[in-house]
C-alpha cells in the first residue's frame, strides 16, 4: 500500500493527509485487538489461528483492489472504503507476530530465541525488499489493483500450506526427532505449558513489562515512518523517478533482512557470555543510538542516493535493536509470551499509528528534516526505556 498509494492518490484525488489516514487505518485495526489476540494465541496455540489470519488477510487484499466498487457516492467515498478495508485487514493481521512469538517460545531452546525471532522477522526485510520494485512494475503494466490481487492468491496458497505443515508444538509434528525434541526441551517447563491462567497481576505490575512495552512503543514510530512514507518521501521530497523509487525504497528492507539476524545472533551470543541483561541491553543501545544518528545525518545529505543509503542502514540498525525485545518477552513470561508480546505490540501500534499522519504534518510545517529528526528521537528513546528492563528475572 505504501507504494500503490501514489497512483491511488492520483486517481482519486486524495491529499497527503487523507493518504496518511488510509495508512493509519491499518495500524489502528492492527493495534486495537493485539491484547485479546495475544491471550487467544496463548490459549489456542498458533497453528490454526495463523492460517485463519493469513486467509482473511488475503481476502481483504482482494477487496482493496475493489475499493472503487465498494464505494457508494455521495454517502460512501472511496477514501472511506479504503480506510474500512485497511482497518479490518489490520485486525486480520494482528495475530501474526503473537503467533510467531508463541511458536518460537514452544519450538526453540532458551539460548536460540533471539536468533529465531530475528530469522522470523528477516522475512519482513526479504518480503519488503522484493515488494516495492515488483509492485511498481505490476502497477505500470496492469494498474494499481494488480499487486493486491496477486497478493490475495499467494496468501491463500500459503495459508493452506501452513495449515497442512505447521503444528502447535514439536511433540505434535511427525518430522521432529527425539534428539531434536530433547534439545528444544532444554527450555523451562513453563515454556511448553499449553493452558494456564493468564497472570495479569504479575504482568501488569512488573516494571520490566511496562519499560519493555514503552521501548517497543517508541520504536514503533520510526518503523512506521519507514514502512508507510519512505517511498513517498523519495518520490515527493527527493524527486526520485516513480520506477526508480520502487527500487530505492527496497533498500531499508534489504538492510533489515541483513541486520536483524545479526542482532538476534549477537543478542543470544552476548547473553550467554555476559548474562541476559547486559547481553540484550548492549545490542539495544548500540542499535538504537546508531540508527538515530544515521537517520539524522542521512536526512541532511544533499545527494539523494547517499541519503537513501544512510537512511536505509539506519532502518536496519533500528530493527537490529528490536531483536532483544522479542526474545525478552519469552524470557520474562515463557508460557504467556504471546500475551506479553501483545501488550508490547499494542503500545507499538498506539504510538506508531501517529506516524503516517504526523509525518506529513511535520514535514509540511517544518520540513522533512524535522519529520525524520523526530523519528530519530523516538528510536533513541526506545533504547533509553530498555535500560530499566530485567530479562533475567522472569515474572513471578
mmCIF file of C-alpha atoms in Angstrom:
data_model
loop_
_atom_site.group_PDB
_atom_site.id
_atom_site.type_symbol
_atom_site.label_atom_id
_atom_site.label_comp_id
_atom_site.label_asym_id
_atom_site.label_seq_id
_atom_site.Cartn_x
_atom_site.Cartn_y
_atom_site.Cartn_z
ATOM 1 C CA UNK A 1 0.000 0.000 0.000
ATOM 2 C CA UNK A 2 2.839 2.437 0.759
ATOM 3 C CA UNK A 3 3.882 2.157 -2.921
ATOM 4 C CA UNK A 4 0.453 1.721 -4.528
ATOM 5 C CA UNK A 5 -0.915 4.698 -2.617
ATOM 6 C CA UNK A 6 0.826 7.058 -5.070
ATOM 7 C CA UNK A 7 -1.336 6.087 -8.099
ATOM 8 C CA UNK A 8 -4.353 5.669 -5.788
ATOM 9 C CA UNK A 9 -3.791 9.234 -4.583
ATOM 10 C CA UNK A 10 -3.641 10.499 -8.165
ATOM 11 C CA UNK A 11 -6.678 8.530 -9.376
ATOM 12 C CA UNK A 12 -8.998 9.533 -6.561
ATOM 13 C CA UNK A 13 -7.591 12.991 -5.753
ATOM 14 C CA UNK A 14 -6.556 12.238 -2.175
ATOM 15 C CA UNK A 15 -4.496 14.734 -0.167
ATOM 16 C CA UNK A 16 -1.353 13.753 1.757
ATOM 17 C CA UNK A 17 -3.350 13.890 4.989
ATOM 18 C CA UNK A 18 -6.027 11.577 3.543
ATOM 19 C CA UNK A 19 -3.268 9.207 2.424
ATOM 20 C CA UNK A 20 -1.991 9.299 6.000
ATOM 21 C CA UNK A 21 -5.426 8.258 7.277
ATOM 22 C CA UNK A 22 -5.559 5.327 4.855
ATOM 23 C CA UNK A 23 -2.131 4.178 6.025
ATOM 24 C CA UNK A 24 -3.025 4.690 9.694
ATOM 25 C CA UNK A 25 -6.311 2.780 9.419
ATOM 26 C CA UNK A 26 -4.401 -0.485 9.083
ATOM 27 C CA UNK A 27 -2.244 0.303 12.119
ATOM 28 C CA UNK A 28 -5.289 1.201 14.228
ATOM 29 C CA UNK A 29 -7.036 -2.066 13.372
ATOM 30 C CA UNK A 30 -3.826 -3.970 13.972
ATOM 31 C CA UNK A 31 -3.259 -2.381 17.359
ATOM 32 C CA UNK A 32 -6.754 -2.333 18.848
ATOM 33 C CA UNK A 33 -7.037 -6.151 19.012
ATOM 34 C CA UNK A 34 -3.458 -7.012 19.976
ATOM 35 C CA UNK A 35 -4.204 -7.811 23.611
ATOM 36 C CA UNK A 36 -7.185 -10.173 23.056
ATOM 37 C CA UNK A 37 -5.296 -11.766 20.168
ATOM 38 C CA UNK A 38 -2.268 -12.368 22.409
ATOM 39 C CA UNK A 39 -4.389 -14.051 25.077
ATOM 40 C CA UNK A 40 -6.161 -16.101 22.389
ATOM 41 C CA UNK A 41 -2.820 -17.228 20.964
ATOM 42 C CA UNK A 42 -1.631 -18.376 24.400
ATOM 43 C CA UNK A 43 -4.890 -20.315 24.864
ATOM 44 C CA UNK A 44 -5.369 -21.790 21.360
ATOM 45 C CA UNK A 45 -1.836 -22.092 20.097
ATOM 46 C CA UNK A 46 -0.503 -20.520 16.895
ATOM 47 C CA UNK A 47 -1.226 -23.194 14.270
ATOM 48 C CA UNK A 48 -4.826 -22.756 13.087
ATOM 49 C CA UNK A 49 -5.022 -19.145 14.236
ATOM 50 C CA UNK A 50 -2.159 -18.111 11.950
ATOM 51 C CA UNK A 51 -3.678 -20.000 8.993
ATOM 52 C CA UNK A 52 -7.016 -18.234 9.520
ATOM 53 C CA UNK A 53 -5.294 -14.859 9.819
ATOM 54 C CA UNK A 54 -3.422 -15.335 6.561
ATOM 55 C CA UNK A 55 -6.574 -16.430 4.734
ATOM 56 C CA UNK A 56 -8.527 -13.345 5.891
ATOM 57 C CA UNK A 57 -5.566 -11.069 5.127
ATOM 58 C CA UNK A 58 -5.537 -12.446 1.573
ATOM 59 C CA UNK A 59 -9.269 -11.959 1.055
ATOM 60 C CA UNK A 60 -9.009 -8.354 2.235
ATOM 61 C CA UNK A 61 -6.187 -7.685 -0.229
ATOM 62 C CA UNK A 62 -8.635 -8.695 -2.939
ATOM 63 C CA UNK A 63 -11.233 -6.305 -1.525
ATOM 64 C CA UNK A 64 -8.679 -3.479 -1.542
ATOM 65 C CA UNK A 65 -8.449 -3.838 -5.312
ATOM 66 C CA UNK A 66 -12.244 -3.432 -5.436
ATOM 67 C CA UNK A 67 -12.325 -0.249 -3.335
ATOM 68 C CA UNK A 68 -13.997 1.805 -6.068
ATOM 69 C CA UNK A 69 -16.745 -0.809 -6.472
ATOM 70 C CA UNK A 70 -17.260 -0.798 -2.684
ATOM 71 C CA UNK A 71 -17.859 2.960 -2.617
ATOM 72 C CA UNK A 72 -21.386 4.451 -2.791
ATOM 73 C CA UNK A 73 -21.259 8.162 -3.663
ATOM 74 C CA UNK A 74 -22.202 10.523 -2.159
ATOM 75 C CA UNK A 75 -22.744 8.553 1.045
ATOM 76 C CA UNK A 76 -19.678 6.325 0.997
ATOM 77 C CA UNK A 77 -16.490 7.518 -0.700
ATOM 78 C CA UNK A 78 -13.502 5.547 -1.994
ATOM 79 C CA UNK A 79 -11.487 7.038 0.869
ATOM 80 C CA UNK A 80 -13.910 5.607 3.429
ATOM 81 C CA UNK A 81 -13.972 2.222 1.664
ATOM 82 C CA UNK A 82 -10.179 2.065 1.671
ATOM 83 C CA UNK A 83 -9.993 3.035 5.345
ATOM 84 C CA UNK A 84 -12.536 0.391 6.410
ATOM 85 C CA UNK A 85 -10.896 -2.395 4.391
ATOM 86 C CA UNK A 86 -7.454 -1.440 5.684
ATOM 87 C CA UNK A 87 -8.729 -1.293 9.277
ATOM 88 C CA UNK A 88 -10.237 -4.786 9.026
ATOM 89 C CA UNK A 89 -7.057 -6.024 7.331
ATOM 90 C CA UNK A 90 -5.113 -4.763 10.339
ATOM 91 C CA UNK A 91 -7.434 -6.750 12.620
ATOM 92 C CA UNK A 92 -6.899 -9.865 10.491
ATOM 93 C CA UNK A 93 -3.118 -9.493 10.525
ATOM 94 C CA UNK A 94 -2.904 -8.812 14.259
ATOM 95 C CA UNK A 95 -2.314 -12.481 15.114
ATOM 96 C CA UNK A 96 0.836 -12.851 13.001
ATOM 97 C CA UNK A 97 3.553 -11.639 15.377
ATOM 98 C CA UNK A 98 1.992 -13.085 18.566
ATOM 99 C CA UNK A 99 1.694 -16.420 16.739
ATOM 100 C CA UNK A 100 5.293 -16.216 15.564
ATOM 101 C CA UNK A 101 6.472 -15.333 19.070
ATOM 102 C CA UNK A 102 4.455 -18.190 20.595
ATOM 103 C CA UNK A 103 5.768 -20.655 18.034
ATOM 104 C CA UNK A 104 9.333 -19.693 18.891
ATOM 105 C CA UNK A 105 8.622 -19.956 22.634
ATOM 106 C CA UNK A 106 7.426 -23.543 22.111
ATOM 107 C CA UNK A 107 9.876 -24.663 19.447
ATOM 108 C CA UNK A 108 13.220 -23.069 20.359
ATOM 109 C CA UNK A 109 15.722 -23.654 23.170
ATOM 110 C CA UNK A 110 16.295 -20.658 25.511
ATOM 111 C CA UNK A 111 19.659 -19.639 24.045
ATOM 112 C CA UNK A 112 18.278 -19.560 20.476
ATOM 113 C CA UNK A 113 15.193 -17.413 20.903
ATOM 114 C CA UNK A 114 16.547 -14.031 19.827
ATOM 115 C CA UNK A 115 18.166 -15.662 16.797
ATOM 116 C CA UNK A 116 14.914 -17.429 15.903
ATOM 117 C CA UNK A 117 12.854 -14.283 16.305
ATOM 118 C CA UNK A 118 15.379 -12.460 14.137
ATOM 119 C CA UNK A 119 15.130 -15.085 11.402
ATOM 120 C CA UNK A 120 11.342 -14.828 11.577
ATOM 121 C CA UNK A 121 11.499 -11.048 11.231
ATOM 122 C CA UNK A 122 14.079 -11.354 8.449
ATOM 123 C CA UNK A 123 11.094 -12.311 6.307
ATOM 124 C CA UNK A 124 9.865 -8.752 6.784
ATOM 125 C CA UNK A 125 13.077 -7.495 5.206
ATOM 126 C CA UNK A 126 13.093 -10.032 2.361
ATOM 127 C CA UNK A 127 9.415 -9.501 1.553
ATOM 128 C CA UNK A 128 9.782 -5.744 1.871
ATOM 129 C CA UNK A 129 12.835 -5.778 -0.391
ATOM 130 C CA UNK A 130 11.050 -7.708 -3.141
ATOM 131 C CA UNK A 131 7.706 -5.939 -2.905
ATOM 132 C CA UNK A 132 8.383 -2.259 -3.843
ATOM 133 C CA UNK A 133 10.040 -2.843 -7.255
ATOM 134 C CA UNK A 134 7.630 -5.699 -8.042
ATOM 135 C CA UNK A 135 4.657 -3.540 -7.061
ATOM 136 C CA UNK A 136 5.837 -0.654 -9.246
ATOM 137 C CA UNK A 137 6.364 -2.980 -12.214
ATOM 138 C CA UNK A 138 2.906 -4.526 -11.842
ATOM 139 C CA UNK A 139 1.273 -1.104 -11.474
ATOM 140 C CA UNK A 140 2.999 0.213 -14.609
ATOM 141 C CA UNK A 141 1.941 -2.847 -16.617
ATOM 142 C CA UNK A 142 -1.516 -3.650 -15.258
ATOM 143 C CA UNK A 143 -2.671 -0.891 -12.875
ATOM 144 C CA UNK A 144 -2.561 -0.450 -9.108
ATOM 145 C CA UNK A 145 -5.092 -3.244 -8.447
ATOM 146 C CA UNK A 146 -2.800 -5.988 -9.807
ATOM 147 C CA UNK A 147 -0.387 -6.380 -6.856
ATOM 148 C CA UNK A 148 -3.309 -6.631 -4.413
ATOM 149 C CA UNK A 149 -4.977 -9.401 -6.441
ATOM 150 C CA UNK A 150 -1.716 -11.340 -6.747
ATOM 151 C CA UNK A 151 -1.056 -11.000 -3.009
ATOM 152 C CA UNK A 152 -4.534 -12.394 -2.350
ATOM 153 C CA UNK A 153 -3.883 -15.528 -4.433
ATOM 154 C CA UNK A 154 -0.420 -16.127 -2.991
ATOM 155 C CA UNK A 155 -1.684 -15.581 0.563
ATOM 156 C CA UNK A 156 -4.451 -18.182 0.221
ATOM 157 C CA UNK A 157 -1.899 -20.728 -1.050
ATOM 158 C CA UNK A 158 0.454 -20.009 1.871
ATOM 159 C CA UNK A 159 -2.435 -20.287 4.320
ATOM 160 C CA UNK A 160 -3.244 -23.773 3.019
ATOM 161 C CA UNK A 161 0.430 -24.793 3.200
ATOM 162 C CA UNK A 162 0.809 -23.622 6.811
ATOM 163 C CA UNK A 163 -2.405 -25.380 7.839
ATOM 164 C CA UNK A 164 -1.013 -28.627 6.379
ATOM 165 C CA UNK A 165 2.588 -28.325 7.556
ATOM 166 C CA UNK A 166 2.522 -26.377 10.834
ATOM 167 C CA UNK A 167 1.867 -27.684 14.342
ATOM 168 C CA UNK A 168 1.383 -26.056 17.752
ATOM 169 C CA UNK A 169 4.233 -27.953 19.446
ATOM 170 C CA UNK A 170 7.228 -30.092 18.390
ATOM 171 C CA UNK A 171 5.626 -33.124 20.037
ATOM 172 C CA UNK A 172 2.763 -32.934 17.515
ATOM 173 C CA UNK A 173 4.978 -32.821 14.416
ATOM 174 C CA UNK A 174 5.852 -36.183 12.819
ATOM 175 C CA UNK A 175 9.178 -34.915 11.439
ATOM 176 C CA UNK A 176 10.674 -33.884 14.797
ATOM 177 C CA UNK A 177 13.188 -36.460 16.052
ATOM 178 C CA UNK A 178 13.696 -37.399 19.695
ATOM 179 C CA UNK A 179 17.149 -35.818 19.648
ATOM 180 C CA UNK A 180 15.765 -32.509 18.378
ATOM 181 C CA UNK A 181 12.948 -32.642 20.913
ATOM 182 C CA UNK A 182 15.443 -33.219 23.750
ATOM 183 C CA UNK A 183 17.439 -30.178 22.574
ATOM 184 C CA UNK A 184 14.335 -27.973 22.430
ATOM 185 C CA UNK A 185 13.170 -29.089 25.825
ATOM 186 C CA UNK A 186 16.190 -27.603 27.482
ATOM 187 C CA UNK A 187 13.624 -24.798 27.958
ATOM 188 C CA UNK A 188 11.840 -24.345 31.294
ATOM 189 C CA UNK A 189 8.711 -26.443 31.763
ATOM 190 C CA UNK A 190 6.562 -23.313 31.748
ATOM 191 C CA UNK A 191 7.552 -22.652 28.149
ATOM 192 C CA UNK A 192 5.698 -25.732 26.931
ATOM 193 C CA UNK A 193 2.584 -25.477 29.119
ATOM 194 C CA UNK A 194 -0.429 -25.348 26.800
ATOM 195 C CA UNK A 195 -3.183 -23.897 29.033
ATOM 196 C CA UNK A 196 -2.513 -21.939 32.208
ATOM 197 C CA UNK A 197 -4.359 -18.896 33.615
ATOM 198 C CA UNK A 198 -3.020 -15.545 32.427
ATOM 199 C CA UNK A 199 -1.058 -13.959 35.328
ATOM 200 C CA UNK A 200 -2.474 -10.472 34.798
ATOM 201 C CA UNK A 201 -1.302 -9.084 38.133
ATOM 202 C CA UNK A 202 2.266 -10.252 37.615
ATOM 203 C CA UNK A 203 2.255 -8.902 34.055
ATOM 204 C CA UNK A 204 0.717 -5.507 34.765
ATOM 205 C CA UNK A 205 2.573 -4.679 37.995
ATOM 206 C CA UNK A 206 6.053 -5.548 36.754
ATOM 207 C CA UNK A 207 8.402 -2.703 35.836
ATOM 208 C CA UNK A 208 10.056 -4.730 33.090
ATOM 209 C CA UNK A 209 6.696 -5.246 31.360
ATOM 210 C CA UNK A 210 5.989 -1.528 31.120
ATOM 211 C CA UNK A 211 9.506 -0.446 30.240
ATOM 212 C CA UNK A 212 9.697 -3.121 27.551
ATOM 213 C CA UNK A 213 6.284 -2.032 26.236
ATOM 214 C CA UNK A 214 7.291 1.655 26.230
ATOM 215 C CA UNK A 215 10.567 0.843 24.485
ATOM 216 C CA UNK A 216 8.801 -1.194 21.834
ATOM 217 C CA UNK A 217 6.142 1.504 21.563
ATOM 218 C CA UNK A 218 8.691 4.243 20.927
ATOM 219 C CA UNK A 219 10.327 2.006 18.333
ATOM 220 C CA UNK A 220 7.004 1.628 16.545
ATOM 221 C CA UNK A 221 7.029 5.255 15.399
ATOM 222 C CA UNK A 222 10.214 5.242 13.258
ATOM 223 C CA UNK A 223 9.327 1.762 11.987
ATOM 224 C CA UNK A 224 6.065 3.044 10.556
ATOM 225 C CA UNK A 225 7.749 6.116 9.098
ATOM 226 C CA UNK A 226 9.850 3.740 7.004
ATOM 227 C CA UNK A 227 7.021 1.303 6.301
ATOM 228 C CA UNK A 228 4.499 3.927 5.177
ATOM 229 C CA UNK A 229 6.210 7.121 3.992
ATOM 230 C CA UNK A 230 9.666 6.184 2.698
ATOM 231 C CA UNK A 231 8.601 5.628 -0.923
ATOM 232 C CA UNK A 232 6.561 8.842 -0.981
ATOM 233 C CA UNK A 233 9.465 10.693 0.666
ATOM 234 C CA UNK A 234 11.756 9.601 -2.179
ATOM 235 C CA UNK A 235 9.272 10.499 -4.914
ATOM 236 C CA UNK A 236 7.852 13.722 -3.458
ATOM 237 C CA UNK A 237 10.721 15.178 -1.392
ATOM 238 C CA UNK A 238 13.798 13.765 -3.152
ATOM 239 C CA UNK A 239 12.241 13.932 -6.654
ATOM 240 C CA UNK A 240 13.193 10.358 -7.492
ATOM 241 C CA UNK A 241 11.545 8.834 -10.561
ATOM 242 C CA UNK A 242 8.492 6.685 -9.726
ATOM 243 C CA UNK A 243 10.013 3.458 -11.067
ATOM 244 C CA UNK A 244 13.458 4.172 -9.616
ATOM 245 C CA UNK A 245 11.754 4.959 -6.305
ATOM 246 C CA UNK A 246 10.421 1.404 -6.250
ATOM 247 C CA UNK A 247 13.976 0.051 -6.298
ATOM 248 C CA UNK A 248 15.420 2.601 -3.874
ATOM 249 C CA UNK A 249 12.583 2.099 -1.394
ATOM 250 C CA UNK A 250 13.522 -1.580 -1.189
ATOM 251 C CA UNK A 251 16.878 -0.704 0.415
ATOM 252 C CA UNK A 252 15.596 -0.271 4.012
ATOM 253 C CA UNK A 253 14.054 -3.735 3.846
ATOM 254 C CA UNK A 254 17.240 -5.272 2.478
ATOM 255 C CA UNK A 255 19.149 -3.620 5.318
ATOM 256 C CA UNK A 256 16.591 -5.052 7.766
ATOM 257 C CA UNK A 257 16.953 -8.530 6.243
ATOM 258 C CA UNK A 258 20.721 -8.271 6.774
ATOM 259 C CA UNK A 259 20.866 -6.595 10.173
ATOM 260 C CA UNK A 260 18.045 -8.349 12.059
ATOM 261 C CA UNK A 261 19.644 -11.835 12.003
ATOM 262 C CA UNK A 262 22.923 -10.273 13.147
ATOM 263 C CA UNK A 263 21.156 -8.545 16.029
ATOM 264 C CA UNK A 264 19.403 -11.720 17.110
ATOM 265 C CA UNK A 265 22.519 -13.868 16.974
ATOM 266 C CA UNK A 266 24.597 -11.228 18.751
ATOM 267 C CA UNK A 267 21.955 -10.863 21.462
ATOM 268 C CA UNK A 268 21.966 -14.618 22.147
ATOM 269 C CA UNK A 269 25.777 -14.827 21.994
ATOM 270 C CA UNK A 270 26.319 -11.925 24.394
ATOM 271 C CA UNK A 271 23.576 -13.187 26.731
ATOM 272 C CA UNK A 272 25.411 -16.488 27.134
ATOM 273 C CA UNK A 273 28.668 -14.680 27.934
ATOM 274 C CA UNK A 274 27.517 -11.593 29.849
ATOM 275 C CA UNK A 275 24.093 -12.629 31.133
ATOM 276 C CA UNK A 276 20.711 -11.722 29.659
ATOM 277 C CA UNK A 277 20.568 -8.167 30.988
ATOM 278 C CA UNK A 278 23.940 -6.940 29.714
ATOM 279 C CA UNK A 279 23.832 -9.082 26.597
ATOM 280 C CA UNK A 280 20.424 -7.936 25.393
ATOM 281 C CA UNK A 281 20.753 -4.314 26.568
ATOM 282 C CA UNK A 282 24.080 -3.780 24.780
ATOM 283 C CA UNK A 283 22.510 -4.760 21.439
ATOM 284 C CA UNK A 284 19.522 -2.453 22.040
ATOM 285 C CA UNK A 285 21.602 0.600 22.974
ATOM 286 C CA UNK A 286 24.140 0.159 20.175
ATOM 287 C CA UNK A 287 21.449 -0.361 17.552
ATOM 288 C CA UNK A 288 19.117 2.401 18.753
ATOM 289 C CA UNK A 289 21.789 5.089 19.026
ATOM 290 C CA UNK A 290 23.406 4.139 15.717
ATOM 291 C CA UNK A 291 20.029 4.179 13.953
ATOM 292 C CA UNK A 292 19.184 7.578 15.419
ATOM 293 C CA UNK A 293 22.487 9.086 14.281
ATOM 294 C CA UNK A 294 22.217 7.653 10.754
ATOM 295 C CA UNK A 295 18.669 8.961 10.285
ATOM 296 C CA UNK A 296 19.666 12.491 11.364
ATOM 297 C CA UNK A 297 22.776 12.523 9.152
ATOM 298 C CA UNK A 298 21.120 10.838 6.167
ATOM 299 C CA UNK A 299 18.205 13.267 6.047
ATOM 300 C CA UNK A 300 20.628 16.182 5.668
ATOM 301 C CA UNK A 301 22.717 14.853 2.785
ATOM 302 C CA UNK A 302 22.172 16.705 -0.479
ATOM 303 C CA UNK A 303 22.888 13.691 -2.678
ATOM 304 C CA UNK A 304 19.686 11.620 -2.830
ATOM 305 C CA UNK A 305 21.474 8.295 -3.360
ATOM 306 C CA UNK A 306 23.815 8.773 -0.398
ATOM 307 C CA UNK A 307 20.879 9.893 1.739
ATOM 308 C CA UNK A 308 18.840 6.801 0.842
ATOM 309 C CA UNK A 309 21.763 4.506 1.655
ATOM 310 C CA UNK A 310 22.347 6.058 5.096
ATOM 311 C CA UNK A 311 18.635 6.155 5.930
ATOM 312 C CA UNK A 312 18.297 2.521 4.858
ATOM 313 C CA UNK A 313 21.201 1.427 7.034
ATOM 314 C CA UNK A 314 19.553 3.392 9.844
ATOM 315 C CA UNK A 315 16.382 1.342 9.338
ATOM 316 C CA UNK A 316 18.488 -1.819 9.505
ATOM 317 C CA UNK A 317 20.079 -0.809 12.796
ATOM 318 C CA UNK A 318 16.681 0.227 14.152
ATOM 319 C CA UNK A 319 15.270 -3.293 13.675
ATOM 320 C CA UNK A 320 18.635 -4.756 14.768
ATOM 321 C CA UNK A 321 17.918 -3.076 18.130
ATOM 322 C CA UNK A 322 14.457 -4.687 18.394
ATOM 323 C CA UNK A 323 15.589 -8.325 18.371
ATOM 324 C CA UNK A 324 16.284 -8.414 22.164
ATOM 325 C CA UNK A 325 12.737 -7.146 22.828
ATOM 326 C CA UNK A 326 11.167 -10.110 21.052
ATOM 327 C CA UNK A 327 13.370 -12.526 22.987
ATOM 328 C CA UNK A 328 12.792 -10.687 26.285
ATOM 329 C CA UNK A 329 9.031 -11.280 26.049
ATOM 330 C CA UNK A 330 9.795 -15.012 26.181
ATOM 331 C CA UNK A 331 12.494 -14.575 28.850
ATOM 332 C CA UNK A 332 10.051 -12.760 31.133
ATOM 333 C CA UNK A 333 6.902 -14.858 30.536
ATOM 334 C CA UNK A 334 7.747 -18.182 28.849
ATOM 335 C CA UNK A 335 4.241 -19.663 28.905
ATOM 336 C CA UNK A 336 2.483 -16.312 28.300
ATOM 337 C CA UNK A 337 4.885 -14.769 25.810
ATOM 338 C CA UNK A 338 2.131 -14.053 23.254
ATOM 339 C CA UNK A 339 0.170 -12.053 25.845
ATOM 340 C CA UNK A 340 3.236 -10.070 26.907
ATOM 341 C CA UNK A 341 4.189 -9.500 23.292
ATOM 342 C CA UNK A 342 0.634 -8.324 22.609
ATOM 343 C CA UNK A 343 0.989 -5.715 25.373
ATOM 344 C CA UNK A 344 4.221 -4.545 23.744
ATOM 345 C CA UNK A 345 2.728 -4.544 20.267
ATOM 346 C CA UNK A 346 -0.389 -2.674 21.407
ATOM 347 C CA UNK A 347 1.882 0.107 22.609
ATOM 348 C CA UNK A 348 3.827 -0.005 19.329
ATOM 349 C CA UNK A 349 0.652 0.368 17.277
ATOM 350 C CA UNK A 350 -0.790 3.068 19.553
ATOM 351 C CA UNK A 351 2.312 5.206 19.075
ATOM 352 C CA UNK A 352 3.113 4.000 15.559
ATOM 353 C CA UNK A 353 -0.368 4.866 14.278
ATOM 354 C CA UNK A 354 0.554 8.537 14.651
ATOM 355 C CA UNK A 355 3.472 8.214 12.226
ATOM 356 C CA UNK A 356 1.570 8.120 8.889
ATOM 357 C CA UNK A 357 -0.473 11.212 9.865
ATOM 358 C CA UNK A 358 2.062 13.160 11.936
ATOM 359 C CA UNK A 359 4.956 12.719 9.462
ATOM 360 C CA UNK A 360 3.377 14.735 6.597
ATOM 361 C CA UNK A 361 2.102 17.363 9.057
ATOM 362 C CA UNK A 362 5.598 17.920 10.500
ATOM 363 C CA UNK A 363 7.122 17.841 7.012
ATOM 364 C CA UNK A 364 4.636 20.385 5.686
ATOM 365 C CA UNK A 365 5.150 22.811 8.554
ATOM 366 C CA UNK A 366 8.829 22.351 9.464
ATOM 367 C CA UNK A 367 10.351 20.360 6.590
ATOM 368 C CA UNK A 368 11.299 16.733 6.037
ATOM 369 C CA UNK A 369 14.463 17.011 8.114
ATOM 370 C CA UNK A 370 12.367 17.797 11.186
ATOM 371 C CA UNK A 371 9.989 14.929 10.433
ATOM 372 C CA UNK A 372 12.896 12.485 10.262
ATOM 373 C CA UNK A 373 14.585 14.068 13.305
ATOM 374 C CA UNK A 374 11.503 13.239 15.349
ATOM 375 C CA UNK A 375 11.660 9.631 14.127
ATOM 376 C CA UNK A 376 15.326 9.528 15.160
ATOM 377 C CA UNK A 377 14.458 10.865 18.614
ATOM 378 C CA UNK A 378 11.847 8.132 19.082
ATOM 379 C CA UNK A 379 14.384 5.493 18.016
ATOM 380 C CA UNK A 380 16.813 6.744 20.669
ATOM 381 C CA UNK A 381 14.106 6.789 23.355
ATOM 382 C CA UNK A 382 13.410 3.121 22.641
ATOM 383 C CA UNK A 383 16.942 2.421 23.822
ATOM 384 C CA UNK A 384 16.569 4.599 26.914
ATOM 385 C CA UNK A 385 13.493 2.734 28.205
ATOM 386 C CA UNK A 386 15.238 -0.619 27.733
ATOM 387 C CA UNK A 387 17.756 0.335 30.436
ATOM 388 C CA UNK A 388 15.081 -0.499 33.029
ATOM 389 C CA UNK A 389 14.176 -3.946 31.620
ATOM 390 C CA UNK A 390 15.378 -7.009 33.567
ATOM 391 C CA UNK A 391 15.050 -10.019 31.219
ATOM 392 C CA UNK A 392 16.997 -12.231 33.645
ATOM 393 C CA UNK A 393 14.126 -12.020 36.163
ATOM 394 C CA UNK A 394 11.053 -13.912 34.864
ATOM 395 C CA UNK A 395 7.693 -12.725 36.138
ATOM 396 C CA UNK A 396 6.656 -14.415 39.377
#
